[in-house]
Short mmCIF file of C-alpha atoms and ligand atoms in Angstrom, two decimals:
data_model
loop_
_atom_site.label_atom_id
_atom_site.label_comp_id
_atom_site.label_asym_id
_atom_site.label_seq_id
_atom_site.Cartn_x
_atom_site.Cartn_y
_atom_site.Cartn_z
CA UNK F 51 -23.34 -11.06 -36.53
CA UNK F 52 -20.78 -13.18 -34.73
CA UNK F 53 -19.36 -12.07 -31.38
CA UNK F 54 -15.97 -10.35 -31.50
CA UNK F 55 -12.58 -11.76 -30.57
CA UNK F 56 -9.61 -9.55 -29.71
CA UNK F 57 -6.19 -11.22 -29.54
CA UNK F 58 -3.32 -9.39 -27.88
CA UNK F 59 0.05 -10.99 -28.63
CA UNK F 60 3.33 -10.77 -26.70
CA UNK F 61 6.66 -12.50 -27.24
CA UNK F 62 8.32 -14.01 -30.26
CA UNK F 63 7.26 -14.41 -33.89
CA UNK F 64 6.04 -17.93 -33.10
CA UNK F 65 3.45 -16.40 -30.81
CA UNK F 66 2.31 -13.99 -33.53
CA UNK F 67 1.98 -16.96 -35.89
CA UNK F 68 0.08 -18.92 -33.23
CA UNK F 69 -2.39 -16.05 -32.83
CA UNK F 70 -3.28 -16.51 -36.51
CA UNK F 71 -3.88 -20.22 -35.83
CA UNK F 72 -6.07 -19.34 -32.81
CA UNK F 73 -8.11 -16.95 -34.92
CA UNK F 74 -8.55 -19.71 -37.50
CA UNK F 75 -9.66 -22.30 -34.95
CA UNK F 76 -12.26 -19.84 -33.64
CA UNK F 77 -13.36 -18.31 -36.95
CA UNK F 78 -16.67 -20.18 -37.05
CA UNK F 79 -17.65 -18.61 -33.75
CA UNK F 80 -15.92 -15.22 -33.70
CA UNK F 81 -14.90 -12.40 -36.00
CA UNK F 82 -11.65 -10.70 -35.01
CA UNK F 83 -11.45 -7.05 -33.97
CA UNK F 84 -8.50 -4.73 -33.40
CA UNK F 85 -10.32 -3.02 -30.53
CA UNK F 86 -10.26 -4.68 -27.13
CA UNK F 87 -12.99 -2.35 -25.84
CA UNK F 88 -15.65 -3.84 -28.13
CA UNK F 89 -14.61 -7.49 -27.78
CA UNK F 90 -16.72 -10.30 -26.31
CA UNK F 91 -13.67 -12.50 -25.85
CA UNK F 92 -10.12 -11.30 -25.19
CA UNK F 93 -7.28 -13.79 -25.59
CA UNK F 94 -3.87 -12.70 -24.34
CA UNK F 95 -1.13 -14.73 -26.02
CA UNK F 96 1.76 -14.55 -23.62
CA UNK F 97 5.53 -14.92 -23.23
CA UNK F 98 7.55 -16.20 -20.26
CA UNK F 99 11.06 -15.64 -21.56
CA UNK F 100 11.98 -12.97 -18.98
CA UNK F 101 10.31 -11.89 -15.76
CA UNK F 102 9.66 -8.45 -17.25
CA UNK F 103 7.60 -10.02 -20.08
CA UNK F 104 5.37 -11.73 -17.53
CA UNK F 105 4.98 -8.61 -15.37
CA UNK F 106 3.76 -6.62 -18.37
CA UNK F 107 1.05 -9.20 -19.04
CA UNK F 108 0.00 -9.37 -15.38
CA UNK F 109 -0.49 -5.59 -15.38
CA UNK F 110 -2.51 -5.81 -18.55
CA UNK F 111 -4.69 -8.55 -17.04
CA UNK F 112 -5.53 -6.21 -14.16
CA UNK F 113 -6.87 -3.73 -16.73
CA UNK F 114 -8.98 -6.44 -18.34
CA UNK F 115 -10.26 -7.53 -14.92
CA UNK F 116 -11.56 -4.02 -14.27
CA UNK F 117 -13.09 -3.93 -17.77
CA UNK F 118 -14.93 -7.14 -16.85
CA UNK F 119 -16.44 -5.45 -13.82
CA UNK F 120 -18.06 -2.95 -16.15
CA UNK F 121 -18.99 -5.56 -18.75
CA UNK F 122 -19.74 -8.86 -17.02
CA UNK F 123 -20.38 -10.68 -20.33
CA UNK F 124 -16.74 -10.19 -21.37
CA UNK F 125 -14.60 -13.33 -21.16
CA UNK F 126 -10.80 -13.24 -20.82
CA UNK F 127 -8.46 -16.09 -21.69
CA UNK F 128 -4.75 -16.43 -21.18
CA UNK F 129 -2.94 -18.55 -23.77
CA UNK F 130 0.66 -19.25 -24.78
CA UNK F 131 3.81 -19.70 -22.74
CA UNK F 132 2.65 -18.14 -19.45
CA UNK F 133 -0.44 -20.34 -19.54
CA UNK F 134 1.84 -23.36 -19.86
CA UNK F 135 4.23 -22.22 -17.13
CA UNK F 136 1.76 -21.07 -14.49
CA UNK F 137 -1.26 -23.30 -15.22
CA UNK F 138 -3.95 -23.34 -12.49
CA UNK F 139 -2.08 -20.68 -10.47
CA UNK F 140 -3.58 -18.23 -12.96
CA UNK F 141 -7.15 -19.43 -12.52
CA UNK F 142 -6.72 -19.28 -8.76
CA UNK F 143 -5.36 -15.73 -8.82
CA UNK F 144 -7.60 -12.69 -8.37
CA UNK F 145 -7.16 -11.73 -12.03
CA UNK F 146 -10.59 -13.11 -12.96
CA UNK F 147 -9.38 -15.21 -15.89
CA UNK F 148 -11.91 -17.57 -17.49
CA UNK F 149 -9.63 -19.69 -19.60
CA UNK F 150 -6.02 -20.95 -19.56
CA UNK F 151 -4.72 -22.74 -22.66
CA UNK F 152 -1.15 -23.85 -23.45
CA UNK F 153 0.48 -23.65 -26.91
CA UNK F 154 -0.26 -27.24 -27.91
CA UNK F 155 -3.92 -27.26 -26.82
CA UNK F 156 -5.50 -24.65 -29.10
CA UNK F 157 -7.71 -27.22 -30.82
CA UNK F 158 -9.61 -27.65 -27.56
CA UNK F 159 -10.53 -23.93 -27.43
CA UNK F 160 -14.07 -24.36 -28.84
CA UNK F 161 -15.01 -26.99 -26.25
CA UNK F 162 -13.32 -25.02 -23.45
CA UNK F 163 -15.32 -21.95 -24.48
CA UNK F 164 -18.49 -24.02 -24.13
CA UNK F 165 -17.44 -24.68 -20.54
CA UNK F 166 -16.84 -20.98 -20.00
CA UNK F 167 -20.23 -20.07 -21.47
CA UNK F 168 -21.76 -22.54 -19.03
CA UNK F 169 -20.19 -20.56 -16.18
CA UNK F 170 -17.19 -22.77 -15.49
CA UNK F 171 -13.47 -22.13 -15.98
CA UNK F 172 -11.61 -23.81 -18.86
CA UNK F 173 -8.06 -25.13 -18.80
CA UNK F 174 -5.92 -27.31 -21.08
CA UNK F 175 -2.15 -27.18 -20.77
CA UNK F 176 -1.21 -30.59 -22.15
CA UNK F 177 1.92 -30.53 -24.28
CA UNK F 178 2.04 -32.74 -27.35
CA UNK F 179 4.82 -34.59 -29.14
CA UNK F 180 3.08 -34.36 -32.50
CA UNK F 181 0.84 -31.27 -32.70
CA UNK F 182 1.94 -28.90 -35.48
CA UNK F 183 -1.46 -27.48 -36.54
CA UNK F 184 -0.17 -28.30 -39.99
CA UNK F 185 -3.43 -28.39 -41.92
CA UNK F 186 -4.91 -25.31 -40.28
CA UNK F 187 -5.13 -22.30 -42.60
CA UNK F 188 -4.11 -19.33 -40.44
CA UNK F 189 -6.33 -16.24 -40.47
CA UNK F 190 -3.82 -13.55 -41.43
CA UNK F 191 -3.95 -10.79 -38.85
CA UNK F 192 -1.26 -8.60 -40.45
CA UNK F 193 -2.39 -5.47 -42.18
CA UNK F 194 -0.18 -5.23 -45.26
CA UNK F 195 -0.70 -8.65 -46.90
CA UNK F 196 2.85 -8.64 -48.23
CA UNK F 197 4.76 -10.74 -45.77
CA UNK F 198 3.57 -13.80 -43.80
CA UNK F 199 4.93 -16.21 -41.20
CA UNK F 200 4.88 -19.95 -41.83
CA UNK F 201 5.65 -22.04 -38.73
CA UNK F 202 7.60 -25.12 -39.83
CA UNK F 203 8.44 -26.70 -36.51
CA UNK F 204 7.43 -26.35 -32.87
CA UNK F 205 9.08 -26.86 -29.52
CA UNK F 206 12.69 -26.98 -28.47
CA UNK F 207 14.73 -29.56 -26.66
CA UNK F 208 18.06 -27.83 -26.45
CA UNK F 209 17.57 -26.93 -22.80
CA UNK F 210 19.91 -23.97 -22.74
CA UNK F 211 20.51 -23.47 -19.02
CA UNK F 212 18.73 -20.09 -18.78
CA UNK F 213 15.72 -20.77 -20.98
CA UNK F 214 12.05 -21.62 -20.26
CA UNK F 215 11.06 -22.40 -23.84
CA UNK F 216 11.62 -26.20 -23.64
CA UNK F 217 9.23 -26.22 -20.67
CA UNK F 218 6.57 -23.99 -22.19
CA UNK F 219 6.69 -25.33 -25.74
CA UNK F 220 7.56 -28.99 -25.31
CA UNK F 221 9.51 -31.32 -27.56
CA UNK F 222 10.77 -30.46 -30.99
CA UNK F 223 8.60 -31.63 -33.91
CA UNK F 224 8.61 -30.73 -37.59
CA UNK F 225 5.70 -30.10 -39.87
CA UNK F 226 5.09 -32.08 -43.04
CA UNK F 227 6.90 -30.37 -45.96
CA UNK F 228 3.99 -30.64 -48.39
CA UNK F 229 1.75 -28.59 -46.12
CA UNK F 230 4.48 -25.95 -45.83
CA UNK F 231 4.97 -25.69 -49.59
CA UNK F 232 1.20 -25.58 -50.13
CA UNK F 233 0.85 -22.75 -47.67
CA UNK F 234 3.64 -20.79 -49.41
CA UNK F 235 1.98 -21.39 -52.82
CA UNK F 236 -1.39 -20.27 -51.55
CA UNK F 237 0.06 -17.11 -49.99
CA UNK F 238 1.85 -16.26 -53.23
CA UNK F 239 -1.34 -16.82 -55.23
CA UNK F 240 -3.08 -14.37 -52.88
CA UNK F 241 -0.46 -11.67 -53.54
CA UNK F 242 1.99 -12.22 -50.70
CA UNK F 243 5.60 -11.57 -51.71
CA UNK F 244 7.55 -12.81 -48.71
CA UNK F 245 7.36 -15.74 -46.31
CA UNK F 246 9.35 -16.26 -43.13
CA UNK F 247 9.78 -19.88 -42.06
CA UNK F 248 9.55 -19.96 -38.30
CA UNK F 249 10.68 -22.16 -35.47
CA UNK F 250 12.54 -21.89 -32.17
CA UNK F 251 15.26 -23.69 -34.01
CA UNK F 252 14.38 -23.67 -37.70
CA UNK F 253 17.55 -25.23 -38.94
CA UNK F 254 17.05 -28.40 -36.93
CA UNK F 255 13.95 -29.06 -39.10
CA UNK F 256 13.77 -32.76 -40.00
CA UNK F 257 10.90 -34.56 -41.69
CA UNK F 258 11.86 -38.03 -42.87
CA UNK F 259 14.93 -37.56 -45.08
CA UNK F 260 14.27 -33.89 -45.60
CA UNK F 261 16.43 -31.45 -43.65
CA UNK F 262 16.16 -27.66 -43.39
CA UNK F 263 18.38 -27.00 -46.41
CA UNK F 264 16.17 -29.32 -48.47
CA UNK F 265 13.01 -27.62 -47.25
CA UNK F 266 14.43 -24.17 -48.08
CA UNK F 267 15.09 -25.37 -51.62
CA UNK F 268 11.46 -26.51 -52.00
CA UNK F 269 10.05 -23.23 -50.69
CA UNK F 270 12.48 -21.11 -52.74
CA UNK F 271 11.27 -22.92 -55.87
CA UNK F 272 7.63 -21.91 -55.31
CA UNK F 273 8.36 -18.74 -57.33
CA UNK F 274 11.41 -16.53 -57.92
CA UNK F 275 9.25 -13.53 -56.95
CA UNK F 276 8.52 -14.98 -53.50
CA UNK F 277 11.17 -13.96 -50.99
CA UNK F 278 12.06 -16.50 -48.35
CA UNK F 279 13.37 -15.70 -44.86
CA UNK F 280 13.81 -17.89 -41.78
CA UNK F 281 14.20 -17.46 -38.05
CA UNK F 282 15.67 -18.44 -35.58
CA UNK F 283 18.77 -20.48 -36.40
CA UNK F 284 20.89 -22.22 -33.82
CA UNK F 285 24.63 -21.90 -34.55
CA UNK F 286 25.17 -25.63 -33.87
CA UNK F 287 22.88 -26.49 -36.82
CA UNK F 288 24.22 -23.97 -39.33
CA UNK F 289 25.30 -26.48 -41.98
CA UNK F 290 27.34 -25.92 -45.14
CA UNK F 291 24.34 -27.30 -47.04
CA UNK F 292 22.18 -24.46 -45.70
CA UNK F 293 24.81 -21.87 -46.62
CA UNK F 294 24.98 -23.36 -50.14
CA UNK F 295 21.20 -23.17 -50.57
CA UNK F 296 21.15 -19.55 -49.35
CA UNK F 297 23.87 -18.71 -51.86
CA UNK F 298 22.17 -20.56 -54.73
CA UNK F 299 18.74 -18.90 -54.70
CA UNK F 300 18.46 -15.14 -55.28
CA UNK F 301 15.01 -15.13 -53.61
CA UNK F 302 16.38 -16.56 -50.35
CA UNK F 303 17.20 -13.44 -48.38
CA UNK F 304 20.83 -12.89 -47.54
CA UNK F 305 20.25 -12.57 -43.87
CA UNK F 306 20.59 -14.78 -40.84
CA UNK F 307 19.62 -14.32 -37.21
CA UNK F 308 22.26 -16.30 -35.35
CA UNK F 309 21.98 -15.81 -31.58
CA UNK F 310 25.39 -16.04 -29.94
CA UNK F 311 24.33 -15.18 -26.31
CA UNK F 312 27.93 -14.66 -25.14
CA UNK F 313 31.43 -14.29 -26.59
CA UNK F 314 33.03 -16.27 -23.79
CA UNK F 315 33.49 -20.02 -24.27
CA UNK F 316 33.31 -20.53 -20.49
CA UNK F 317 29.91 -18.80 -20.41
CA UNK F 318 28.69 -20.69 -23.49
CA UNK F 319 29.54 -23.95 -21.74
CA UNK F 320 27.67 -22.87 -18.59
CA UNK F 321 24.76 -21.82 -20.78
CA UNK F 322 24.80 -25.28 -22.42
CA UNK F 323 24.81 -23.76 -25.87
CA UNK F 324 26.63 -26.73 -27.49
CA UNK F 325 29.23 -24.57 -29.31
CA UNK F 326 32.13 -22.38 -28.30
CA UNK F 327 33.46 -19.03 -29.46
CA UNK F 328 35.80 -20.60 -32.04
CA UNK F 329 33.01 -22.72 -33.55
CA UNK F 330 30.71 -19.72 -33.82
CA UNK F 331 33.37 -17.56 -35.47
CA UNK F 332 34.22 -20.37 -37.89
CA UNK F 333 30.53 -20.63 -38.93
CA UNK F 334 30.36 -16.87 -39.47
CA UNK F 335 33.54 -17.05 -41.57
CA UNK F 336 32.05 -19.89 -43.64
CA UNK F 337 28.91 -17.83 -44.21
CA UNK F 338 30.85 -14.72 -45.19
CA UNK F 339 33.11 -16.70 -47.53
CA UNK F 340 30.11 -17.95 -49.56
CA UNK F 341 27.81 -14.92 -49.10
CA UNK F 342 29.96 -11.82 -48.55
CA UNK F 343 26.97 -9.47 -48.32
CA UNK F 344 25.02 -11.58 -45.82
CA UNK F 345 23.31 -9.59 -43.05
CA UNK F 346 23.97 -11.09 -39.62
CA UNK F 347 22.03 -10.34 -36.46
CA UNK F 348 22.16 -11.88 -33.00
CA UNK F 349 20.81 -12.14 -29.44
CA UNK F 350 23.02 -11.40 -26.44
CA UNK F 351 22.47 -11.97 -22.73
CA UNK F 352 24.33 -9.72 -20.27
CA UNK F 353 25.16 -10.88 -16.74
CA UNK F 354 24.47 -14.61 -16.83
CA UNK F 355 25.38 -16.55 -13.66
CA UNK F 356 29.10 -16.39 -12.96
CA UNK F 357 29.86 -13.91 -15.75
CA UNK F 358 33.12 -12.09 -15.01
CA UNK F 359 34.39 -8.80 -16.38
CA UNK F 360 36.68 -10.83 -18.70
CA UNK F 361 33.73 -12.86 -20.01
CA UNK F 362 31.88 -9.63 -20.71
CA UNK F 363 34.91 -8.19 -22.53
CA UNK F 364 34.90 -11.32 -24.69
CA UNK F 365 31.31 -10.63 -25.67
CA UNK F 366 32.24 -7.09 -26.71
CA UNK F 367 35.25 -8.34 -28.67
CA UNK F 368 33.19 -11.00 -30.45
CA UNK F 369 30.60 -8.38 -31.39
CA UNK F 370 33.36 -6.26 -32.95
CA UNK F 371 34.87 -9.26 -34.69
CA UNK F 372 31.58 -10.27 -36.31
CA UNK F 373 30.41 -6.69 -36.86
CA UNK F 374 26.72 -7.47 -36.36
CA UNK F 375 24.21 -5.47 -38.37
CA UNK F 376 21.61 -5.73 -35.63
CA UNK F 377 21.10 -7.31 -32.20
CA UNK F 378 18.49 -8.01 -29.53
CA UNK F 379 20.18 -7.51 -26.16
CA UNK F 380 18.91 -8.58 -22.74
CA UNK F 381 19.78 -8.62 -19.07
CA UNK F 382 19.81 -12.15 -17.71
CA UNK F 383 16.53 -12.96 -15.95
CA UNK F 384 16.42 -15.98 -13.66
CA UNK F 385 13.56 -18.31 -14.66
CA UNK F 386 12.09 -20.82 -12.21
CA UNK F 387 12.43 -24.43 -13.32
CA UNK F 388 15.47 -23.95 -15.55
CA UNK F 389 18.83 -25.66 -15.12
CA UNK F 390 20.45 -22.34 -14.18
CA UNK F 391 17.80 -21.65 -11.56
CA UNK F 392 18.39 -25.03 -9.95
CA UNK F 393 22.15 -25.28 -10.25
CA UNK F 394 23.76 -21.82 -10.45
CA UNK F 395 23.58 -18.63 -8.43
CA UNK F 396 22.23 -15.50 -10.13
CA UNK F 397 25.25 -13.69 -8.75
CA UNK F 398 25.86 -10.72 -11.04
CA UNK F 399 24.42 -7.69 -9.21
CA UNK F 400 21.64 -5.90 -11.06
CA UNK F 401 23.61 -2.68 -11.47
CA UNK F 402 26.49 -4.63 -13.01
CA UNK F 403 24.09 -6.39 -15.40
CA UNK F 404 22.68 -3.00 -16.39
CA UNK F 405 26.09 -1.46 -16.93
CA UNK F 406 27.25 -4.40 -19.06
CA UNK F 407 24.01 -4.34 -21.04
CA UNK F 408 24.44 -0.62 -21.70
CA UNK F 409 27.99 -1.19 -22.94
CA UNK F 410 26.68 -3.90 -25.26
CA UNK F 411 23.87 -1.64 -26.53
CA UNK F 412 26.26 1.30 -27.09
CA UNK F 413 28.66 -0.90 -29.03
CA UNK F 414 25.85 -2.34 -31.17
CA UNK F 415 24.65 1.17 -31.94
CA UNK F 416 28.12 1.96 -33.33
CA UNK F 417 28.28 -1.32 -35.25
CA UNK F 418 24.82 -0.78 -36.79
CA UNK F 419 25.79 2.73 -37.85
CA UNK F 420 29.06 1.49 -39.38
CA UNK F 421 27.19 -1.28 -41.18
CA UNK F 422 24.66 1.19 -42.60
CA UNK F 423 27.40 3.65 -43.62
CA UNK F 424 29.00 0.90 -45.68
CA UNK F 425 25.74 0.72 -47.66
CA UNK F 426 25.63 4.42 -48.55
CA UNK F 427 26.19 4.67 -52.30
CA UNK F 428 24.86 1.17 -52.98
CA UNK F 429 21.66 0.20 -54.78
CA UNK F 430 19.23 -2.36 -53.36
CA UNK F 431 16.13 -4.18 -54.55
CA UNK F 432 13.58 -3.69 -51.84
CA UNK F 433 10.11 -5.07 -51.21
CA UNK F 434 7.79 -2.18 -50.35
CA UNK F 435 5.98 -2.91 -47.09
CA UNK F 436 4.22 0.23 -45.97
CA UNK F 437 3.91 3.95 -45.48
CA UNK F 438 6.19 5.75 -43.05
CA UNK F 439 4.34 6.71 -39.87
CA UNK F 440 5.77 10.21 -39.84
CA UNK F 441 5.14 11.24 -43.45
CA UNK F 442 2.62 9.65 -45.81
CA UNK F 443 4.70 10.52 -48.88
CA UNK F 444 7.51 8.36 -47.60
CA UNK F 445 7.27 4.62 -47.96
CA UNK F 446 9.54 1.92 -46.62
CA UNK F 447 10.64 -1.57 -47.54
CA UNK F 448 13.39 -3.99 -46.69
CA UNK F 449 16.36 -5.20 -48.67
CA UNK F 450 17.52 -8.79 -48.81
CA UNK F 451 19.77 -8.16 -45.79
CA UNK F 452 16.66 -7.17 -43.77
CA UNK F 453 17.58 -3.49 -43.52
CA UNK F 454 14.78 -0.95 -43.69
CA UNK F 455 15.06 1.54 -46.56
CA UNK F 456 12.88 4.68 -46.41
CA UNK F 457 12.24 6.62 -49.64
CA UNK F 458 10.07 9.41 -51.12
CA UNK F 459 7.24 8.02 -53.21
CA UNK F 460 6.16 10.62 -55.79
CA UNK F 461 2.47 11.26 -56.45
CA UNK F 462 1.54 10.81 -60.11
CA UNK F 463 -0.77 13.28 -61.92
CA UNK F 464 -3.62 10.76 -61.58
CA UNK F 465 -3.37 11.03 -57.79
CA UNK F 466 -1.78 7.63 -57.23
CA UNK F 467 1.63 6.94 -55.79
CA UNK F 468 4.34 5.80 -58.20
CA UNK F 469 5.02 2.58 -56.29
CA UNK F 470 2.67 0.54 -54.15
CA UNK F 471 2.93 -1.70 -51.13
CA UNK F 472 3.96 -5.14 -52.38
CA UNK F 473 6.06 -3.82 -55.32
CA UNK F 474 9.72 -4.65 -55.75
CA UNK F 475 11.69 -1.48 -56.45
CA UNK F 476 15.31 -0.38 -56.78
CA UNK F 477 16.55 2.26 -54.36
CA UNK F 478 19.88 4.05 -54.18
CA UNK F 479 21.06 4.75 -50.64
CA UNK F 480 22.14 8.37 -50.10
CA UNK F 481 22.31 8.58 -46.33
CA UNK F 482 21.58 6.59 -43.16
CA UNK F 483 21.00 6.53 -39.44
CA UNK F 484 21.93 3.60 -37.17
CA UNK F 485 18.39 2.25 -37.66
CA UNK F 486 17.53 2.94 -41.32
CA UNK F 487 18.87 3.53 -44.79
CA UNK F 488 17.57 6.64 -46.53
CA UNK F 489 17.09 5.95 -50.21
CA UNK F 490 15.70 7.32 -53.46
CA UNK F 491 13.87 5.44 -56.19
CA UNK F 492 16.16 4.53 -59.08
CA UNK F 493 14.81 4.22 -62.63
N1 SAH Z 668 15.40 -20.28 -29.89
C1 SAH Z 668 16.08 -19.08 -30.00
C2 SAH Z 668 15.85 -18.08 -28.89
C3 SAH Z 668 14.50 -17.91 -28.32
S1 SAH Z 668 14.38 -16.84 -26.96
C4 SAH Z 668 17.53 -19.39 -30.01
O1 SAH Z 668 18.00 -20.27 -29.32
O2 SAH Z 668 18.23 -18.71 -30.67
C5 SAH Z 668 15.00 -15.34 -27.59
C6 SAH Z 668 16.17 -14.80 -26.83
O3 SAH Z 668 15.81 -14.47 -25.52
C7 SAH Z 668 17.32 -15.76 -26.64
O4 SAH Z 668 18.11 -15.86 -27.79
C8 SAH Z 668 18.06 -15.15 -25.48
O5 SAH Z 668 18.99 -14.20 -25.91
C9 SAH Z 668 16.96 -14.46 -24.71
N2 SAH Z 668 16.68 -15.17 -23.46
C10 SAH Z 668 16.22 -16.41 -23.29
N3 SAH Z 668 16.11 -16.72 -21.98
C11 SAH Z 668 16.52 -15.62 -21.30
C12 SAH Z 668 16.65 -15.30 -19.91
N4 SAH Z 668 16.35 -16.19 -18.97
N5 SAH Z 668 17.10 -14.07 -19.58
C13 SAH Z 668 17.42 -13.16 -20.52
N6 SAH Z 668 17.32 -13.42 -21.84
C14 SAH Z 668 16.88 -14.62 -22.24
FE1 SF4 Z 669 15.77 -21.49 -25.49
FE2 SF4 Z 669 18.08 -22.55 -26.21
FE3 SF4 Z 669 15.81 -23.57 -27.15
FE4 SF4 Z 669 16.61 -21.20 -27.98
S1 SF4 Z 669 17.69 -23.14 -28.33
S2 SF4 Z 669 14.57 -21.73 -27.35
S3 SF4 Z 669 17.58 -20.34 -26.17
S4 SF4 Z 669 16.51 -23.60 -25.05
FE1 F3S Z 670 8.30 -16.11 -25.24
FE2 F3S Z 670 7.25 -18.47 -25.54
FE3 F3S Z 670 8.28 -17.19 -27.61
S1 F3S Z 670 8.47 -17.82 -23.83
S2 F3S Z 670 9.90 -16.01 -26.70
S3 F3S Z 670 6.54 -16.57 -26.47
S4 F3S Z 670 8.31 -19.38 -27.25
#
């Protein structure tokens, strides 16, 4: 029996995809477990995007440190963005960490673990301009085997003023298209029905002459029964060619996550987002003109440096204008090392940030409910993904627009459910909440 590896993942989808690469790199030495208490090695894959994300991990590491006191053979490693940002500070802390490995150095894990077994500490935080782990077959850690992530590019060099990612993830680099298509084919052959192409900036993918729209075409052609999603897109790179490809292929989901951050052009300039309010609204209009039913979601930051009440009002008005289906909303968190940290003052008082954030959340709640109400009475093809946590006779799936549809799944006389996880089914929407559509099976 091999020793057991437990990976605990924080942060964005890229980190979840990286954990599957980590598990693959270590699969000759470790089997994975879902239970940290029985593990021989715990790897915490971390996020630095906001201070709160780091504090959560630091608290968790204290728990692991006390677990180590009871089980001295347990080893704990910290990997991902916090490893890259804090480096040896972590090894020098009293958190009793054995290993610190940045996002581009996962191939050195086996040799670093040899060091650790020999009683030393292991660290590699070198960033790379070429590492994409492209030929590594991820060990899929998801439980449903319906939907999988495929990282297609790594890094980011947009240097938005508030953001640590360019420092923790290094330069942008794209993965070879053949390895991406092969991975999609192999997933489909193993029964997967949906892939999500991932990157900090997916639509700036570029490999030789192939751009993101071209890559989407190749992946969409793997099979009409394989759904294709992608995340995250930067508004500056939302090309007409991409919109055309989304419109042309029924299996490319009609959904885009298009983080706006702020509705004020003055704030967008301070944030160094490389577009303004008018550009963003024009791109949304272009998308809606070609794909009227496209789901649109976003990220918003409340209380960035210098944000006035008028700037905030502009964010609320842009949200109404676009009518987002869904949003991730955050209070600005000052990050050491960023342009904003060095050049601006984090001058919006915390209570003002909180109040603005709450107004943004309340508005989005209304917009999500309105969006869902517009879908009552419609019929959607959904991909069934799992059983509802509250009631095992209710299953759920998502439609092309990425909305969750919950429905009753009748038991057949032979004791099986009528539809199974991984099936495509038609559901008619009869009711909704702000978070979900409530449907019934049709036909
Ligand atoms: N690459 C993606 C975003 C990755 S980070 C993009 O550009 O769209 C995810 C989200 O975290 C960002 O869209 C932003 O809304 C938020 N975020 C990033 N840095 C932040 C900070 N310092 N404080 C608060 N929110 C932040
Ligand atoms: Fe951060 Fe901007 Fe890069 Fe997104 S595009 S990861 S917000 S620097
Ligand atoms: Fe966090 Fe790193 Fe992702 S900072 S959001 S885990 S790229």
